[in-house]
PDB file of C-alpha atoms in Angstrom:
ATOM      1  CA  UNK A   1      20.407  -2.629  -2.614  1.00  0.00           C
ATOM      2  CA  UNK A   2      24.839  -2.873  -2.695  1.00  0.00           C
ATOM      3  CA  UNK A   3      26.003  -1.011  -0.620  1.00  0.00           C
ATOM      4  CA  UNK A   4      29.260   0.656   1.162  1.00  0.00           C
ATOM      5  CA  UNK A   5      29.264   1.472   3.654  1.00  0.00           C
ATOM      6  CA  UNK A   6      32.925   3.223   4.467  1.00  0.00           C
ATOM      7  CA  UNK A   7      32.062   5.027   0.880  1.00  0.00           C
ATOM      8  CA  UNK A   8      29.485   6.580   2.377  1.00  0.00           C
ATOM      9  CA  UNK A   9      30.276   6.999   6.350  1.00  0.00           C
ATOM     10  CA  UNK A  10      33.130   8.651   5.591  1.00  0.00           C
ATOM     11  CA  UNK A  11      31.324  11.062   2.563  1.00  0.00           C
ATOM     12  CA  UNK A  12      28.701  12.256   5.792  1.00  0.00           C
ATOM     13  CA  UNK A  13      31.660  12.394   7.445  1.00  0.00           C
ATOM     14  CA  UNK A  14      33.502  15.482   5.593  1.00  0.00           C
ATOM     15  CA  UNK A  15      30.161  17.158   3.447  1.00  0.00           C
ATOM     16  CA  UNK A  16      28.784  16.315   7.354  1.00  0.00           C
ATOM     17  CA  UNK A  17      29.434  16.327  10.007  1.00  0.00           C
ATOM     18  CA  UNK A  18      26.753  13.361  10.396  1.00  0.00           C
ATOM     19  CA  UNK A  19      25.915   9.981  10.684  1.00  0.00           C
ATOM     20  CA  UNK A  20      23.414   8.818   7.105  1.00  0.00           C
ATOM     21  CA  UNK A  21      19.883   6.977   8.230  1.00  0.00           C
ATOM     22  CA  UNK A  22      20.472   4.255   6.893  1.00  0.00           C
ATOM     23  CA  UNK A  23      17.039   2.735   6.763  1.00  0.00           C
ATOM     24  CA  UNK A  24      15.752   5.806   5.095  1.00  0.00           C
ATOM     25  CA  UNK A  25      17.867   5.394   2.226  1.00  0.00           C
ATOM     26  CA  UNK A  26      17.022   1.066   1.889  1.00  0.00           C
ATOM     27  CA  UNK A  27      13.786   2.550   1.985  1.00  0.00           C
ATOM     28  CA  UNK A  28      14.024   5.105  -0.685  1.00  0.00           C
ATOM     29  CA  UNK A  29      16.482   2.232  -2.847  1.00  0.00           C
ATOM     30  CA  UNK A  30      13.352  -0.116  -2.823  1.00  0.00           C
ATOM     31  CA  UNK A  31      11.004   2.984  -3.736  1.00  0.00           C
ATOM     32  CA  UNK A  32       7.789   0.669  -3.904  1.00  0.00           C
ATOM     33  CA  UNK A  33       9.029  -2.535  -5.530  1.00  0.00           C
ATOM     34  CA  UNK A  34      10.410  -6.339  -3.745  1.00  0.00           C
ATOM     35  CA  UNK A  35      13.602  -6.112  -2.350  1.00  0.00           C
ATOM     36  CA  UNK A  36      15.433  -8.938  -3.045  1.00  0.00           C
ATOM     37  CA  UNK A  37      18.466  -8.404  -0.834  1.00  0.00           C
ATOM     38  CA  UNK A  38      20.000  -5.944   0.775  1.00  0.00           C
ATOM     39  CA  UNK A  39      23.926  -6.248   1.190  1.00  0.00           C
ATOM     40  CA  UNK A  40      25.775  -3.609   3.161  1.00  0.00           C
ATOM     41  CA  UNK A  41      29.807  -3.737   3.119  1.00  0.00           C
ATOM     42  CA  UNK A  42      32.294  -3.352   6.117  1.00  0.00           C
ATOM     43  CA  UNK A  43      35.169  -3.012   7.267  1.00  0.00           C
ATOM     44  CA  UNK A  44      36.315  -4.302  10.612  1.00  0.00           C
ATOM     45  CA  UNK A  45      39.067  -3.563  12.617  1.00  0.00           C
ATOM     46  CA  UNK A  46      40.684  -3.944  16.198  1.00  0.00           C
ATOM     47  CA  UNK A  47      40.333   0.114  18.078  1.00  0.00           C
ATOM     48  CA  UNK A  48      37.110   0.892  16.391  1.00  0.00           C
ATOM     49  CA  UNK A  49      33.987  -1.080  18.072  1.00  0.00           C
ATOM     50  CA  UNK A  50      31.715  -1.750  14.344  1.00  0.00           C
ATOM     51  CA  UNK A  51      29.900  -4.648  15.613  1.00  0.00           C
ATOM     52  CA  UNK A  52      27.359  -2.133  17.438  1.00  0.00           C
ATOM     53  CA  UNK A  53      26.737  -0.829  14.051  1.00  0.00           C
ATOM     54  CA  UNK A  54      26.402  -3.848  11.452  1.00  0.00           C
ATOM     55  CA  UNK A  55      23.368  -4.930  14.188  1.00  0.00           C
ATOM     56  CA  UNK A  56      22.037  -1.882  13.498  1.00  0.00           C
ATOM     57  CA  UNK A  57      22.209  -2.830   9.543  1.00  0.00           C
ATOM     58  CA  UNK A  58      21.494  -5.742  10.203  1.00  0.00           C
ATOM     59  CA  UNK A  59      17.169  -4.683  12.262  1.00  0.00           C
ATOM     60  CA  UNK A  60      16.967  -2.825   9.500  1.00  0.00           C
ATOM     61  CA  UNK A  61      17.027  -5.677   7.055  1.00  0.00           C
ATOM     62  CA  UNK A  62      20.691  -5.961   5.506  1.00  0.00           C
ATOM     63  CA  UNK A  63      22.860  -8.372   5.549  1.00  0.00           C
ATOM     64  CA  UNK A  64      26.755  -7.362   5.785  1.00  0.00           C
ATOM     65  CA  UNK A  65      29.476  -7.990   4.670  1.00  0.00           C
ATOM     66  CA  UNK A  66      32.543  -6.961   6.533  1.00  0.00           C
ATOM     67  CA  UNK A  67      36.232  -7.735   6.405  1.00  0.00           C
ATOM     68  CA  UNK A  68      39.199  -6.862   8.602  1.00  0.00           C
ATOM     69  CA  UNK A  69      41.426  -3.996   7.828  1.00  0.00           C
ATOM     70  CA  UNK A  70      43.876  -4.320   5.503  1.00  0.00           C
ATOM     71  CA  UNK A  71      47.165  -3.568   7.052  1.00  0.00           C
ATOM     72  CA  UNK A  72      50.970  -4.082   5.312  1.00  0.00           C
ATOM     73  CA  UNK A  73      54.605  -3.233   5.109  1.00  0.00           C
ATOM     74  CA  UNK A  74      55.193  -0.390   6.133  1.00  0.00           C
ATOM     75  CA  UNK A  75      52.138   0.335   8.322  1.00  0.00           C
ATOM     76  CA  UNK A  76      49.813   1.524   4.799  1.00  0.00           C
ATOM     77  CA  UNK A  77      46.329   0.421   5.506  1.00  0.00           C
ATOM     78  CA  UNK A  78      43.048  -1.006   3.219  1.00  0.00           C
ATOM     79  CA  UNK A  79      40.239  -1.838   4.093  1.00  0.00           C
ATOM     80  CA  UNK A  80      37.113  -1.861   0.456  1.00  0.00           C
ATOM     81  CA  UNK A  81      35.002  -3.641  -1.378  1.00  0.00           C
ATOM     82  CA  UNK A  82      35.540  -2.011  -4.829  1.00  0.00           C
ATOM     83  CA  UNK A  83      35.523  -5.739  -6.342  1.00  0.00           C
ATOM     84  CA  UNK A  84      33.304  -7.417  -4.015  1.00  0.00           C
ATOM     85  CA  UNK A  85      30.398  -5.223  -4.403  1.00  0.00           C
ATOM     86  CA  UNK A  86      31.055  -5.882  -7.993  1.00  0.00           C
ATOM     87  CA  UNK A  87      31.582  -9.817  -7.276  1.00  0.00           C
ATOM     88  CA  UNK A  88      28.255  -9.867  -6.567  1.00  0.00           C
ATOM     89  CA  UNK A  89      26.525  -7.095  -8.082  1.00  0.00           C
ATOM     90  CA  UNK A  90      27.146  -9.773 -11.193  1.00  0.00           C
ATOM     91  CA  UNK A  91      26.534 -12.691  -9.314  1.00  0.00           C
ATOM     92  CA  UNK A  92      23.220 -11.636  -8.895  1.00  0.00           C
ATOM     93  CA  UNK A  93      22.755 -10.310 -11.827  1.00  0.00           C
ATOM     94  CA  UNK A  94      20.020 -12.552 -13.258  1.00  0.00           C
ATOM     95  CA  UNK A  95      18.271 -12.889 -10.663  1.00  0.00           C
ATOM     96  CA  UNK A  96      17.405  -8.919 -10.121  1.00  0.00           C
ATOM     97  CA  UNK A  97      15.844  -6.401 -12.288  1.00  0.00           C
ATOM     98  CA  UNK A  98      18.146  -3.679 -10.349  1.00  0.00           C
ATOM     99  CA  UNK A  99      20.848  -3.544  -8.839  1.00  0.00           C
ATOM    100  CA  UNK A 100      20.434   0.060  -6.884  1.00  0.00           C
ATOM    101  CA  UNK A 101      24.286   1.172  -5.341  1.00  0.00           C
ATOM    102  CA  UNK A 102      25.459   3.306  -2.581  1.00  0.00           C
ATOM    103  CA  UNK A 103      27.969   4.842  -3.283  1.00  0.00           C
ATOM    104  CA  UNK A 104      29.826   7.287  -5.533  1.00  0.00           C
ATOM    105  CA  UNK A 105      33.112   5.601  -6.349  1.00  0.00           C
ATOM    106  CA  UNK A 106      33.848   5.462 -10.188  1.00  0.00           C
ATOM    107  CA  UNK A 107      35.607   2.440  -9.579  1.00  0.00           C
ATOM    108  CA  UNK A 108      32.732   0.801 -10.320  1.00  0.00           C
ATOM    109  CA  UNK A 109      32.154   2.405 -13.824  1.00  0.00           C
ATOM    110  CA  UNK A 110      33.206  -0.175 -16.030  1.00  0.00           C
ATOM    111  CA  UNK A 111      30.994  -2.533 -13.604  1.00  0.00           C
ATOM    112  CA  UNK A 112      27.780  -0.193 -13.575  1.00  0.00           C
ATOM    113  CA  UNK A 113      28.201  -0.144 -17.969  1.00  0.00           C
ATOM    114  CA  UNK A 114      29.519  -4.342 -18.029  1.00  0.00           C
ATOM    115  CA  UNK A 115      26.124  -4.823 -15.628  1.00  0.00           C
ATOM    116  CA  UNK A 116      24.067  -2.273 -17.945  1.00  0.00           C
ATOM    117  CA  UNK A 117      25.175  -4.383 -21.411  1.00  0.00           C
ATOM    118  CA  UNK A 118      24.274  -7.700 -19.467  1.00  0.00           C
ATOM    119  CA  UNK A 119      20.124  -6.384 -19.030  1.00  0.00           C
ATOM    120  CA  UNK A 120      21.000  -5.445 -15.854  1.00  0.00           C
ATOM    121  CA  UNK A 121      19.562  -1.712 -14.545  1.00  0.00           C
ATOM    122  CA  UNK A 122      21.964  -0.162 -12.273  1.00  0.00           C
ATOM    123  CA  UNK A 123      20.433   2.935 -10.386  1.00  0.00           C
ATOM    124  CA  UNK A 124      23.141   4.903  -8.264  1.00  0.00           C
ATOM    125  CA  UNK A 125      23.078   7.068  -4.913  1.00  0.00           C
ATOM    126  CA  UNK A 126      24.962   8.808  -3.342  1.00  0.00           C
ATOM    127  CA  UNK A 127      25.659  13.156  -2.084  1.00  0.00           C
ATOM    128  CA  UNK A 128      26.457  14.242  -4.790  1.00  0.00           C
ATOM    129  CA  UNK A 129      29.463  15.788  -3.395  1.00  0.00           C
ATOM    130  CA  UNK A 130      31.576  13.052  -3.566  1.00  0.00           C
ATOM    131  CA  UNK A 131      29.309  10.850  -6.731  1.00  0.00           C
ATOM    132  CA  UNK A 132      31.753  10.537  -9.400  1.00  0.00           C
ATOM    133  CA  UNK A 133      30.875  12.175 -12.346  1.00  0.00           C
ATOM    134  CA  UNK A 134      31.356   9.270 -15.001  1.00  0.00           C
ATOM    135  CA  UNK A 135      29.767   7.178 -12.165  1.00  0.00           C
ATOM    136  CA  UNK A 136      26.039   9.148 -12.691  1.00  0.00           C
ATOM    137  CA  UNK A 137      26.614   9.603 -15.509  1.00  0.00           C
ATOM    138  CA  UNK A 138      26.935   5.728 -16.525  1.00  0.00           C
ATOM    139  CA  UNK A 139      24.148   4.737 -14.389  1.00  0.00           C
ATOM    140  CA  UNK A 140      20.520   5.041 -15.752  1.00  0.00           C
ATOM    141  CA  UNK A 141      19.310   6.630 -12.590  1.00  0.00           C
ATOM    142  CA  UNK A 142      20.881   8.959  -9.930  1.00  0.00           C
ATOM    143  CA  UNK A 143      19.469   9.955  -6.464  1.00  0.00           C
ATOM    144  CA  UNK A 144      21.098  12.470  -4.901  1.00  0.00           C
ATOM    145  CA  UNK A 145      20.825  12.324  -0.982  1.00  0.00           C
ATOM    146  CA  UNK A 146      21.998  15.645  -0.774  1.00  0.00           C
ATOM    147  CA  UNK A 147      19.112  17.119  -1.487  1.00  0.00           C
ATOM    148  CA  UNK A 148      16.858  15.261   1.654  1.00  0.00           C
ATOM    149  CA  UNK A 149      19.943  16.011   4.487  1.00  0.00           C
ATOM    150  CA  UNK A 150      16.715  15.947   7.010  1.00  0.00           C
ATOM    151  CA  UNK A 151      15.644  12.426   6.290  1.00  0.00           C
ATOM    152  CA  UNK A 152      18.600  10.853   5.122  1.00  0.00           C
ATOM    153  CA  UNK A 153      21.610  12.307   8.191  1.00  0.00           C
ATOM    154  CA  UNK A 154      20.302  11.377  11.956  1.00  0.00           C
ATOM    155  CA  UNK A 155      20.116  14.720  13.822  1.00  0.00           C
ATOM    156  CA  UNK A 156      23.221  15.300  15.618  1.00  0.00           C
ATOM    157  CA  UNK A 157      23.867  14.563  19.373  1.00  0.00           C
ATOM    158  CA  UNK A 158      24.164  17.299  21.375  1.00  0.00           C
ATOM    159  CA  UNK A 159      27.104  16.762  24.856  1.00  0.00           C
ATOM    160  CA  UNK A 160      25.216  18.798  27.082  1.00  0.00           C
ATOM    161  CA  UNK A 161      28.631  18.123  29.940  1.00  0.00           C
ATOM    162  CA  UNK A 162      26.461  18.477  32.996  1.00  0.00           C
ATOM    163  CA  UNK A 163      27.884  21.123  35.621  1.00  0.00           C
ATOM    164  CA  UNK A 164      27.506  20.418  39.340  1.00  0.00           C
ATOM    165  CA  UNK A 165      25.589  22.233  40.775  1.00  0.00           C
ATOM    166  CA  UNK A 166      25.830  24.957  43.364  1.00  0.00           C
ATOM    167  CA  UNK A 167      25.434  24.442  46.966  1.00  0.00           C
ATOM    168  CA  UNK A 168      26.227  26.896  49.269  1.00  0.00           C
ATOM    169  CA  UNK A 169      26.532  26.353  53.335  1.00  0.00           C
TER     170      UNK A 169
END
């Protein structure tokens, strides 16, 4: 199972304003099969505190790979794992029967097609609204997380503002 954390994080944020339940996504990806590896790919920044989140993913059975956000001259920032994810899938191709890609990025289409030519079954899991149609079409199967948001998104955290009690003297 290969999870693009950034893609999933920003997809759910844009669509639902909530966080993904990665444990349930992993359970769906594995189903009744034997898990060989579950790798989650993330970006670290100086401003954010991703360490707790990455530790939580590790506790759920993911191997977490991270790299820092790149900042270029002029202030442009970039952080993605597309090549790293593709390389890992192709590196493991002889050791696995199925690669489950948890991402909706259409940039993976050539890798999916190549992996399938090598005999690997490639399944995609993502939110249909943020998953490339070409990626869906090129995969062996697609599971739409949008169909079961209660299962695959964490509940909203409602913040309550505590008022000072009215004190009468």
